[in-house]
mmCIF file of C-alpha atoms and ligand atoms in Angstrom:
data_model
loop_
_atom_site.group_PDB
_atom_site.id
_atom_site.type_symbol
_atom_site.label_atom_id
_atom_site.label_comp_id
_atom_site.label_asym_id
_atom_site.label_seq_id
_atom_site.Cartn_x
_atom_site.Cartn_y
_atom_site.Cartn_z
ATOM 1 C CA MET Q 1 97.252 -172.292 144.049
ATOM 2 C CA THR Q 2 97.416 -169.552 141.174
ATOM 3 C CA LEU Q 3 99.203 -166.159 141.951
ATOM 4 C CA LEU Q 4 99.962 -163.253 139.935
ATOM 5 C CA GLY Q 5 103.539 -161.763 140.590
ATOM 6 C CA LEU Q 6 104.584 -158.253 139.787
ATOM 7 C CA GLU Q 7 107.884 -156.841 139.842
ATOM 8 C CA THR Q 8 109.098 -153.170 139.099
ATOM 9 C CA SER Q 9 112.156 -152.405 141.274
ATOM 10 C CA CYS Q 10 114.602 -151.146 138.595
ATOM 11 C CA ASP Q 11 114.098 -150.939 135.018
ATOM 12 C CA GLU Q 12 112.495 -154.041 133.797
ATOM 13 C CA THR Q 13 108.365 -153.734 133.700
ATOM 14 C CA ALA Q 14 107.331 -157.483 134.623
ATOM 15 C CA ALA Q 15 104.684 -159.701 135.379
ATOM 16 C CA SER Q 16 103.628 -163.807 135.806
ATOM 17 C CA VAL Q 17 101.369 -165.790 136.201
ATOM 18 C CA VAL Q 18 102.549 -168.784 138.624
ATOM 19 C CA ARG Q 19 100.481 -172.316 139.776
ATOM 20 C CA GLY Q 20 101.890 -175.342 141.899
ATOM 21 C CA GLY Q 21 105.731 -174.274 141.528
ATOM 22 C CA LYS Q 22 104.916 -174.215 137.415
ATOM 23 C CA ILE Q 23 105.596 -170.704 135.887
ATOM 24 C CA LEU Q 24 102.429 -170.190 133.378
ATOM 25 C CA SER Q 25 103.766 -167.147 131.988
ATOM 26 C CA ASN Q 26 106.723 -164.250 132.527
ATOM 27 C CA VAL Q 27 106.588 -161.245 131.071
ATOM 28 C CA VAL Q 28 109.446 -158.979 131.163
ATOM 29 C CA SER Q 29 109.104 -155.264 129.400
ATOM 30 C CA THR Q 30 112.131 -153.936 129.865
ATOM 31 C CA GLN Q 31 113.321 -150.144 129.196
ATOM 32 C CA VAL Q 32 116.923 -150.771 128.274
ATOM 33 C CA GLU Q 33 116.257 -148.270 125.192
ATOM 34 C CA TRP Q 34 115.121 -145.640 127.773
ATOM 35 C CA HIS Q 35 118.255 -145.620 129.831
ATOM 36 C CA ALA Q 36 120.949 -146.612 127.368
ATOM 37 C CA PRO Q 37 121.620 -142.962 126.304
ATOM 38 C CA HIS Q 38 122.057 -142.081 129.966
ATOM 39 C CA GLY Q 39 124.788 -145.274 130.558
ATOM 40 C CA GLY Q 40 122.953 -146.145 133.467
ATOM 41 C CA VAL Q 41 119.057 -146.348 134.814
ATOM 42 C CA VAL Q 42 117.600 -143.027 135.226
ATOM 43 C CA PRO Q 43 114.887 -143.209 138.455
ATOM 44 C CA GLU Q 44 112.181 -140.577 136.994
ATOM 45 C CA VAL Q 45 112.255 -142.383 133.576
ATOM 46 C CA ALA Q 46 112.219 -145.607 134.959
ATOM 47 C CA SER Q 47 109.206 -144.862 137.219
ATOM 48 C CA ARG Q 48 107.389 -143.338 134.298
ATOM 49 C CA GLN Q 49 107.994 -146.155 131.724
ATOM 50 C CA HIS Q 50 106.260 -148.628 134.408
ATOM 51 C CA LEU Q 51 103.083 -146.407 134.666
ATOM 52 C CA ARG Q 52 102.882 -146.488 131.035
ATOM 53 C CA ARG Q 53 103.573 -150.642 130.885
ATOM 54 C CA VAL Q 54 102.250 -152.096 134.173
ATOM 55 C CA ASP Q 55 98.904 -152.860 132.925
ATOM 56 C CA GLY Q 56 99.836 -154.024 129.763
ATOM 57 C CA VAL Q 57 102.214 -156.442 131.164
ATOM 58 C CA VAL Q 58 99.740 -157.523 133.473
ATOM 59 C CA VAL Q 59 97.009 -158.131 131.119
ATOM 60 C CA GLU Q 60 99.797 -160.039 128.800
ATOM 61 C CA ALA Q 61 100.813 -162.296 131.836
ATOM 62 C CA LEU Q 62 97.204 -163.259 132.234
ATOM 63 C CA LYS Q 63 96.315 -164.127 128.704
ATOM 64 C CA GLN Q 64 99.772 -166.235 128.198
ATOM 65 C CA ALA Q 65 98.998 -168.060 131.227
ATOM 66 C CA ASP Q 66 95.389 -168.559 129.772
ATOM 67 C CA VAL Q 67 93.874 -167.539 133.276
ATOM 68 C CA THR Q 68 91.331 -165.036 134.044
ATOM 69 C CA ALA Q 69 91.798 -162.277 137.002
ATOM 70 C CA GLN Q 70 88.768 -164.014 138.759
ATOM 71 C CA GLU Q 71 90.773 -167.331 138.816
ATOM 72 C CA LEU Q 72 93.561 -166.132 140.784
ATOM 73 C CA GLU Q 73 94.242 -166.703 144.297
ATOM 74 C CA ALA Q 74 97.206 -164.092 145.609
ATOM 75 C CA ILE Q 75 99.140 -161.300 144.359
ATOM 76 C CA ALA Q 76 102.714 -160.942 144.877
ATOM 77 C CA VAL Q 77 104.628 -157.702 144.244
ATOM 78 C CA THR Q 78 108.548 -156.635 145.137
ATOM 79 C CA ARG Q 79 108.118 -154.393 147.766
ATOM 80 C CA GLY Q 80 111.654 -153.493 147.912
ATOM 81 C CA PRO Q 81 114.877 -153.367 148.174
ATOM 82 C CA GLY Q 82 114.658 -151.120 144.510
ATOM 83 C CA LEU Q 83 114.291 -147.260 143.322
ATOM 84 C CA PRO Q 84 111.476 -145.879 145.554
ATOM 85 C CA SER Q 85 109.787 -144.261 142.402
ATOM 86 C CA ALA Q 86 109.849 -147.773 140.593
ATOM 87 C CA LEU Q 87 108.423 -149.522 143.165
ATOM 88 C CA LEU Q 88 105.325 -147.402 144.474
ATOM 89 C CA VAL Q 89 104.344 -148.330 140.570
ATOM 90 C CA GLY Q 90 104.052 -152.158 141.215
ATOM 91 C CA VAL Q 91 103.153 -151.673 144.526
ATOM 92 C CA SER Q 92 99.979 -149.699 144.157
ATOM 93 C CA ALA Q 93 99.325 -151.640 141.131
ATOM 94 C CA ALA Q 94 99.193 -154.675 142.628
ATOM 95 C CA ARG Q 95 97.398 -153.212 146.125
ATOM 96 C CA GLY Q 96 94.516 -152.113 143.509
ATOM 97 C CA LEU Q 97 93.936 -155.241 142.075
ATOM 98 C CA ALA Q 98 94.018 -157.055 145.409
ATOM 99 C CA THR Q 99 91.509 -155.050 146.546
ATOM 100 C CA ARG Q 100 89.788 -154.846 143.792
ATOM 101 C CA LEU Q 101 89.735 -158.826 143.758
ATOM 102 C CA ASN Q 102 89.376 -159.368 147.499
ATOM 103 C CA LEU Q 103 93.011 -161.117 147.400
ATOM 104 C CA PRO Q 104 95.956 -161.609 149.884
ATOM 105 C CA LEU Q 105 98.846 -159.128 149.040
ATOM 106 C CA LEU Q 106 102.141 -160.863 149.606
ATOM 107 C CA PRO Q 107 105.423 -158.543 149.693
ATOM 108 C CA VAL Q 108 108.518 -160.134 148.571
ATOM 109 C CA HIS Q 109 112.012 -159.090 149.176
ATOM 110 C CA HIS Q 110 113.525 -158.730 145.532
ATOM 111 C CA ILE Q 111 116.870 -160.290 146.851
ATOM 112 C CA GLU Q 112 115.845 -163.194 148.346
ATOM 113 C CA ALA Q 113 113.208 -163.697 145.036
ATOM 114 C CA HIS Q 114 116.977 -164.206 143.231
ATOM 115 C CA LEU Q 115 118.265 -166.009 146.384
ATOM 116 C CA TYR Q 116 115.561 -168.599 145.527
ATOM 117 C CA SER Q 117 115.506 -168.518 142.154
ATOM 118 C CA VAL Q 118 118.028 -171.623 142.000
ATOM 119 C CA GLU Q 119 116.898 -173.633 144.951
ATOM 120 C CA GLU Q 120 114.608 -176.065 143.388
ATOM 121 C CA THR Q 121 117.483 -176.889 140.830
ATOM 122 C CA ILE Q 122 120.367 -177.373 143.746
ATOM 123 C CA ALA Q 123 117.884 -179.198 145.767
ATOM 124 C CA ALA Q 124 120.649 -179.817 148.815
ATOM 125 C CA SER Q 125 120.042 -179.395 151.991
ATOM 126 C CA SER Q 126 122.532 -176.859 152.559
ATOM 127 C CA PHE Q 127 124.643 -174.548 150.116
ATOM 128 C CA VAL Q 128 126.363 -171.062 149.603
ATOM 129 C CA ALA Q 129 124.691 -168.818 146.987
ATOM 130 C CA LEU Q 130 126.154 -166.085 145.097
ATOM 131 C CA VAL Q 131 123.846 -163.770 143.958
ATOM 132 C CA VAL Q 132 125.374 -161.231 141.425
ATOM 133 C CA SER Q 133 123.678 -158.332 139.993
ATOM 134 C CA GLY Q 134 123.225 -154.323 138.960
ATOM 135 C CA GLY Q 135 122.309 -153.723 142.425
ATOM 136 C CA HIS Q 136 123.779 -156.475 144.542
ATOM 137 C CA THR Q 137 127.130 -158.890 145.051
ATOM 138 C CA LEU Q 138 126.010 -161.202 147.993
ATOM 139 C CA LEU Q 139 127.323 -163.988 149.698
ATOM 140 C CA TRP Q 140 124.501 -166.511 151.375
ATOM 141 C CA HIS Q 141 124.837 -169.558 153.234
ATOM 142 C CA VAL Q 142 121.542 -171.209 152.828
ATOM 143 C CA GLU Q 143 120.576 -173.941 155.568
ATOM 144 C CA ARG Q 144 117.374 -174.831 154.025
ATOM 145 C CA PHE Q 145 114.590 -172.597 152.611
ATOM 146 C CA GLY Q 146 113.620 -169.623 154.748
ATOM 147 C CA CYS Q 147 116.466 -170.329 156.703
ATOM 148 C CA HIS Q 148 119.391 -168.195 155.225
ATOM 149 C CA ARG Q 149 122.327 -166.119 156.998
ATOM 150 C CA ARG Q 150 124.215 -163.196 155.045
ATOM 151 C CA LEU Q 151 127.805 -163.659 154.713
ATOM 152 C CA GLY Q 152 129.057 -160.930 152.680
ATOM 153 C CA GLY Q 153 128.268 -158.211 150.081
ATOM 154 C CA THR Q 154 129.552 -155.267 148.201
ATOM 155 C CA ALA Q 155 131.106 -152.413 150.180
ATOM 156 C CA ASP Q 156 130.699 -149.951 146.951
ATOM 157 C CA ASP Q 157 130.031 -151.077 143.369
ATOM 158 C CA ALA Q 158 128.150 -154.650 142.917
ATOM 159 C CA ALA Q 159 130.006 -156.693 140.303
ATOM 160 C CA GLY Q 160 127.082 -155.877 137.636
ATOM 161 C CA GLU Q 161 127.559 -152.067 138.191
ATOM 162 C CA ALA Q 162 131.198 -152.497 137.896
ATOM 163 C CA LEU Q 163 130.645 -154.217 134.681
ATOM 164 C CA ASP Q 164 128.479 -151.078 133.472
ATOM 165 C CA LYS Q 165 130.478 -148.359 134.164
ATOM 166 C CA ALA Q 166 133.550 -150.505 132.613
ATOM 167 C CA ALA Q 167 131.529 -150.513 129.698
ATOM 168 C CA GLN Q 168 130.457 -147.025 129.446
ATOM 169 C CA LEU Q 169 134.293 -146.501 130.157
ATOM 170 C CA MET Q 170 134.896 -148.032 126.769
ATOM 171 C CA GLY Q 171 132.242 -146.678 124.799
ATOM 172 C CA LEU Q 172 130.347 -150.311 124.573
ATOM 173 C CA GLY Q 173 126.676 -149.116 125.260
ATOM 174 C CA TYR Q 174 124.267 -150.179 128.701
ATOM 175 C CA PRO Q 175 124.025 -152.460 129.852
ATOM 176 C CA GLY Q 176 127.155 -152.768 130.115
ATOM 177 C CA GLY Q 177 127.516 -157.092 131.470
ATOM 178 C CA PRO Q 178 126.995 -158.467 127.961
ATOM 179 C CA ALA Q 179 128.659 -156.242 126.045
ATOM 180 C CA VAL Q 180 131.393 -156.554 128.079
ATOM 181 C CA GLU Q 181 131.059 -160.934 128.198
ATOM 182 C CA SER Q 182 130.836 -160.679 124.019
ATOM 183 C CA ALA Q 183 134.000 -158.304 123.691
ATOM 184 C CA ALA Q 184 135.627 -160.792 126.610
ATOM 185 C CA ARG Q 185 135.280 -163.737 124.046
ATOM 186 C CA MET Q 186 137.842 -162.761 121.822
ATOM 187 C CA GLY Q 187 139.960 -160.407 124.162
ATOM 188 C CA ASN Q 188 143.341 -161.515 125.703
ATOM 189 C CA ALA Q 189 142.430 -161.953 129.692
ATOM 190 C CA GLN Q 190 146.349 -161.509 130.097
ATOM 191 C CA ARG Q 191 147.287 -158.806 128.666
ATOM 192 C CA TYR Q 192 146.414 -156.397 131.324
ATOM 193 C CA ASP Q 193 146.999 -156.493 134.863
ATOM 194 C CA PHE Q 194 144.033 -155.398 137.278
ATOM 195 C CA PRO Q 195 143.969 -155.765 140.397
ATOM 196 C CA ARG Q 196 141.924 -158.693 142.434
ATOM 197 C CA PRO Q 197 140.232 -156.647 145.122
ATOM 198 C CA MET Q 198 139.806 -158.119 148.507
ATOM 199 C CA LEU Q 199 140.364 -161.385 147.562
ATOM 200 C CA ASP Q 200 142.489 -161.499 150.822
ATOM 201 C CA SER Q 201 140.238 -159.592 152.885
ATOM 202 C CA GLY Q 202 139.353 -162.253 155.359
ATOM 203 C CA ASP Q 203 135.965 -161.814 155.180
ATOM 204 C CA TRP Q 204 133.327 -162.433 152.361
ATOM 205 C CA ASN Q 205 133.250 -158.830 151.327
ATOM 206 C CA PHE Q 206 133.672 -157.789 148.345
ATOM 207 C CA SER Q 207 134.695 -154.009 146.533
ATOM 208 C CA PHE Q 208 134.848 -153.004 142.613
ATOM 209 C CA SER Q 209 134.984 -149.544 142.707
ATOM 210 C CA GLY Q 210 139.143 -149.300 142.893
ATOM 211 C CA LEU Q 211 139.032 -151.837 140.138
ATOM 212 C CA LYS Q 212 137.297 -149.676 138.238
ATOM 213 C CA SER Q 213 139.307 -146.454 138.801
ATOM 214 C CA SER Q 214 141.878 -148.940 137.543
ATOM 215 C CA LEU Q 215 140.828 -149.685 134.703
ATOM 216 C CA ARG Q 216 139.708 -146.085 134.178
ATOM 217 C CA ARG Q 217 143.128 -144.874 134.734
ATOM 218 C CA THR Q 218 144.310 -147.507 132.388
ATOM 219 C CA VAL Q 219 141.947 -146.067 129.621
ATOM 220 C CA ILE Q 220 143.001 -142.843 129.985
ATOM 221 C CA ASP Q 221 146.554 -143.837 129.401
ATOM 222 C CA LEU Q 222 146.038 -145.764 126.782
ATOM 223 C CA LYS Q 223 143.493 -143.265 125.121
ATOM 224 C CA LYS Q 224 146.600 -141.086 125.223
ATOM 225 C CA ARG Q 225 149.638 -143.223 124.126
ATOM 226 C CA GLU Q 226 147.674 -145.045 121.543
ATOM 227 C CA GLY Q 227 143.909 -144.990 121.227
ATOM 228 C CA LEU Q 228 141.184 -147.715 121.986
ATOM 229 C CA SER Q 229 141.566 -149.753 119.039
ATOM 230 C CA PRO Q 230 139.035 -152.393 118.724
ATOM 231 C CA ASN Q 231 141.640 -155.251 119.903
ATOM 232 C CA VAL Q 232 142.777 -152.995 122.876
ATOM 233 C CA VAL Q 233 138.784 -152.483 123.867
ATOM 234 C CA THR Q 234 138.516 -157.021 123.522
ATOM 235 C CA ASP Q 235 141.871 -157.183 125.688
ATOM 236 C CA LEU Q 236 140.684 -154.637 128.614
ATOM 237 C CA CYS Q 237 137.205 -156.525 128.789
ATOM 238 C CA ALA Q 238 138.905 -159.751 128.905
ATOM 239 C CA SER Q 239 140.874 -158.665 131.552
ATOM 240 C CA PHE Q 240 138.560 -156.584 133.512
ATOM 241 C CA GLN Q 241 136.109 -159.423 133.497
ATOM 242 C CA ALA Q 242 138.857 -162.038 134.473
ATOM 243 C CA ALA Q 243 139.600 -159.807 137.429
ATOM 244 C CA VAL Q 244 136.071 -159.735 138.516
ATOM 245 C CA PHE Q 245 135.157 -163.092 138.099
ATOM 246 C CA ASP Q 246 138.400 -164.195 139.870
ATOM 247 C CA VAL Q 247 137.525 -162.622 142.891
ATOM 248 C CA LEU Q 248 134.033 -163.881 142.592
ATOM 249 C CA VAL Q 249 134.706 -167.235 142.099
ATOM 250 C CA GLU Q 250 137.426 -167.517 144.743
ATOM 251 C CA LYS Q 251 135.509 -165.659 147.243
ATOM 252 C CA THR Q 252 132.928 -167.672 146.721
ATOM 253 C CA VAL Q 253 134.575 -171.205 146.906
ATOM 254 C CA ARG Q 254 136.243 -170.191 150.456
ATOM 255 C CA ALA Q 255 132.823 -169.354 151.768
ATOM 256 C CA ALA Q 256 131.273 -172.601 150.979
ATOM 257 C CA ARG Q 257 134.291 -174.243 152.565
ATOM 258 C CA SER Q 258 134.239 -172.086 155.625
ATOM 259 C CA CYS Q 259 130.497 -173.239 155.965
ATOM 260 C CA GLY Q 260 131.324 -176.760 155.295
ATOM 261 C CA VAL Q 261 128.851 -177.123 152.467
ATOM 262 C CA SER Q 262 129.513 -178.881 149.301
ATOM 263 C CA ALA Q 263 127.226 -176.835 146.966
ATOM 264 C CA VAL Q 264 127.232 -173.696 145.257
ATOM 265 C CA ALA Q 265 124.425 -171.692 143.723
ATOM 266 C CA LEU Q 266 124.499 -168.899 141.180
ATOM 267 C CA ALA Q 267 121.992 -166.343 140.869
ATOM 268 C CA GLY Q 268 121.180 -162.650 139.712
ATOM 269 C CA GLY Q 269 121.770 -160.598 136.437
ATOM 270 C CA VAL Q 270 125.329 -161.478 136.030
ATOM 271 C CA ALA Q 271 124.647 -165.033 136.548
ATOM 272 C CA CYS Q 272 123.902 -164.925 132.493
ATOM 273 C CA ASN Q 273 127.102 -164.510 131.907
ATOM 274 C CA GLN Q 274 128.626 -167.975 130.603
ATOM 275 C CA GLU Q 275 132.011 -167.380 131.612
ATOM 276 C CA LEU Q 276 131.273 -166.527 135.216
ATOM 277 C CA ARG Q 277 128.675 -170.141 135.020
ATOM 278 C CA ARG Q 278 131.653 -172.133 133.190
ATOM 279 C CA ARG Q 279 134.337 -171.048 136.209
ATOM 280 C CA LEU Q 280 131.948 -171.128 139.080
ATOM 281 C CA GLU Q 281 131.010 -174.740 137.782
ATOM 282 C CA LYS Q 282 134.487 -175.921 136.934
ATOM 283 C CA ALA Q 283 136.018 -174.650 140.114
ATOM 284 C CA CYS Q 284 132.845 -176.725 142.446
ATOM 285 C CA LYS Q 285 133.462 -179.704 140.044
ATOM 286 C CA GLY Q 286 137.137 -179.738 140.527
ATOM 287 C CA LEU Q 287 136.604 -180.184 144.315
ATOM 288 C CA GLY Q 288 133.637 -182.651 143.530
ATOM 289 C CA TRP Q 289 130.678 -180.161 144.890
ATOM 290 C CA ARG Q 290 127.224 -179.672 143.392
ATOM 291 C CA PHE Q 291 127.037 -176.340 141.294
ATOM 292 C CA ALA Q 292 123.459 -174.856 140.437
ATOM 293 C CA CYS Q 293 122.898 -171.864 138.488
ATOM 294 C CA ALA Q 294 119.465 -170.012 137.922
ATOM 295 C CA ASP Q 295 117.681 -170.422 134.443
ATOM 296 C CA LYS Q 296 118.718 -167.716 132.845
ATOM 297 C CA MET Q 297 115.142 -166.316 132.213
ATOM 298 C CA LEU Q 298 114.918 -166.340 135.699
ATOM 299 C CA CYS Q 299 118.683 -164.286 136.343
ATOM 300 C CA THR Q 300 117.786 -160.787 135.398
ATOM 301 C CA ASP Q 301 114.792 -159.234 136.790
ATOM 302 C CA ASN Q 302 111.265 -160.881 136.432
ATOM 303 C CA ALA Q 303 108.538 -161.347 138.140
ATOM 304 C CA ALA Q 304 108.168 -165.402 138.139
ATOM 305 C CA MET Q 305 110.817 -165.300 140.663
ATOM 306 C CA VAL Q 306 108.695 -162.922 142.678
ATOM 307 C CA ALA Q 307 105.802 -165.247 142.422
ATOM 308 C CA LEU Q 308 107.113 -168.385 143.197
ATOM 309 C CA LEU Q 309 109.218 -167.302 146.367
ATOM 310 C CA ALA Q 310 105.417 -165.743 147.211
ATOM 311 C CA GLU Q 311 103.834 -168.851 146.799
ATOM 312 C CA LYS Q 312 106.076 -171.120 148.731
ATOM 313 C CA LYS Q 313 105.906 -168.872 151.827
ATOM 314 C CA TRP Q 314 102.012 -169.133 151.499
ATOM 315 C CA ALA Q 315 102.204 -172.811 151.283
ATOM 316 C CA LEU Q 316 104.423 -173.229 154.176
ATOM 317 C CA GLY Q 317 102.038 -170.904 156.140
ATOM 318 C CA TRP Q 318 103.451 -167.106 156.106
ATOM 319 C CA ARG Q 319 100.681 -164.857 156.316
ATOM 320 C CA PRO Q 320 101.831 -161.216 156.007
ATOM 321 C CA GLU Q 321 100.329 -158.052 158.011
ATOM 322 C CA LYS Q 322 97.755 -156.601 155.881
ATOM 323 C CA GLN Q 323 99.430 -153.053 156.311
ATOM 324 C CA TRP Q 324 102.950 -152.283 154.589
ATOM 325 C CA ASP Q 325 104.660 -149.698 152.061
ATOM 326 C CA ILE Q 326 107.478 -149.757 149.701
ATOM 327 C CA ALA Q 327 110.558 -150.931 151.094
ATOM 328 C CA PRO Q 328 113.348 -148.956 149.310
ATOM 329 C CA ASP Q 329 116.080 -150.138 151.897
ATOM 330 C CA TRP Q 330 114.788 -152.950 152.804
ATOM 331 C CA VAL Q 331 117.315 -155.515 154.579
ATOM 332 C CA LEU Q 332 116.744 -159.627 154.446
HETATM 333 O O1 KG4 G 1 119.249 -158.971 138.568
HETATM 334 P P1 KG4 G 1 118.964 -157.619 137.555
HETATM 335 O O2 KG4 G 1 118.230 -158.163 136.172
HETATM 336 O O3 KG4 G 1 119.118 -156.287 138.331
HETATM 337 C C1 KG4 G 1 119.248 -156.123 139.307
HETATM 338 O O4 KG4 G 1 118.540 -156.538 140.457
HETATM 339 O O5 KG4 G 1 120.305 -155.525 139.336
HETATM 340 O O6 KG4 G 1 120.799 -157.353 137.081
HETATM 341 C C2 KG4 G 1 121.285 -156.994 135.977
HETATM 342 C C3 KG4 G 1 122.972 -156.598 135.786
HETATM 343 C C4 KG4 G 1 123.646 -155.564 135.357
HETATM 344 O O7 KG4 G 1 124.488 -155.120 135.627
HETATM 345 C C5 KG4 G 1 123.963 -156.183 133.626
HETATM 346 O O8 KG4 G 1 125.319 -155.621 132.929
HETATM 347 C C6 KG4 G 1 123.961 -157.438 134.258
HETATM 348 O O9 KG4 G 1 123.119 -157.912 134.957
HETATM 349 N N1 KG4 G 1 124.153 -158.528 133.059
HETATM 350 C C7 KG4 G 1 125.095 -159.532 132.822
HETATM 351 C C8 KG4 G 1 125.021 -159.729 131.695
HETATM 352 N N2 KG4 G 1 123.906 -160.086 131.592
HETATM 353 C C9 KG4 G 1 123.590 -158.716 132.411
HETATM 354 N N3 KG4 G 1 126.559 -159.653 133.199
HETATM 355 C C10 KG4 G 1 127.272 -160.180 133.070
HETATM 356 N N4 KG4 G 1 127.139 -160.607 131.695
HETATM 357 C C11 KG4 G 1 125.930 -161.069 131.199
HETATM 358 N N5 KG4 G 1 125.203 -161.666 130.149
HETATM 359 ZN ZN1 ZN G 2 117.639 -158.019 140.288
#
């Protein structure tokens, strides 16, 4: 089956063509430069940029895949969760195309797409997945494809959001995750002692807003006493990142143990982080478990994961209703 996928849930305008489980093209037009001055995603700016870009990314995805619109057999699109005005652009564009080409329009859950972006690589019968992005920090137990149970999630800020805000506090720009990662590489993670929130909460939930407040207090105090020298910033980044990752790694391992599985998967934008990948992989290897991480191009928001998931579900007989609307708060 040849599918076109579209993704516009946040700040990436993306289109992809897949066929038979293979990615023929994966075009992502990032809006980072538009949101960077604001230190985060501005919903109205995002939807306006999606509107400007969506036709172009579709044309480019078809061109790169060397596929004509007439060869498409279905259109998949992110229905939610996400920013309402941003979702609306992708869904309207996809619906227009599907109507004109008389093709099925397949609604995809953004988190489910992140979750299964790693499934092929793990190929384990049962695994625990950590999906960690700018909007979500979630632990799942996947019994097999399509059969998953949410174990827990963040009560407030997602891990990616905490890293973005931390970077903003230290004047490192947006998006913060990659900036904190590269500063942390040169820093001393033992220099500042940040809390490990909810490490022993006895459930699989997370909370990062207290950690962020602790960083804010430390930054204010340091600014008053000695100023934020580059050395201080690298040590702050290393210490803050270590606190976030200690919680993510430890709770993921404990969750896997409690589910009786010996395979762990990592996906979502924060999964681009080499240090997180290395630490979770090391923890798994030490226990003799399997570990898999989504391909980097499938970690941050993209349309290939959307099209791949829709194709797989379609092949298993899934036929969605024809009438549906965007679902900004869609719970999986
Ligand atoms: O999956 P994604 O593109 O969008 C959401 O669905 O939220 O994830 C974006 C998040 C941002 O918070 C960004 O700072 C974070 O992923 N991120 C990283 C890295 N690259 C992106 N966090 C840590 N290290 C990275 N290298
Ligand atoms: Zn995402």
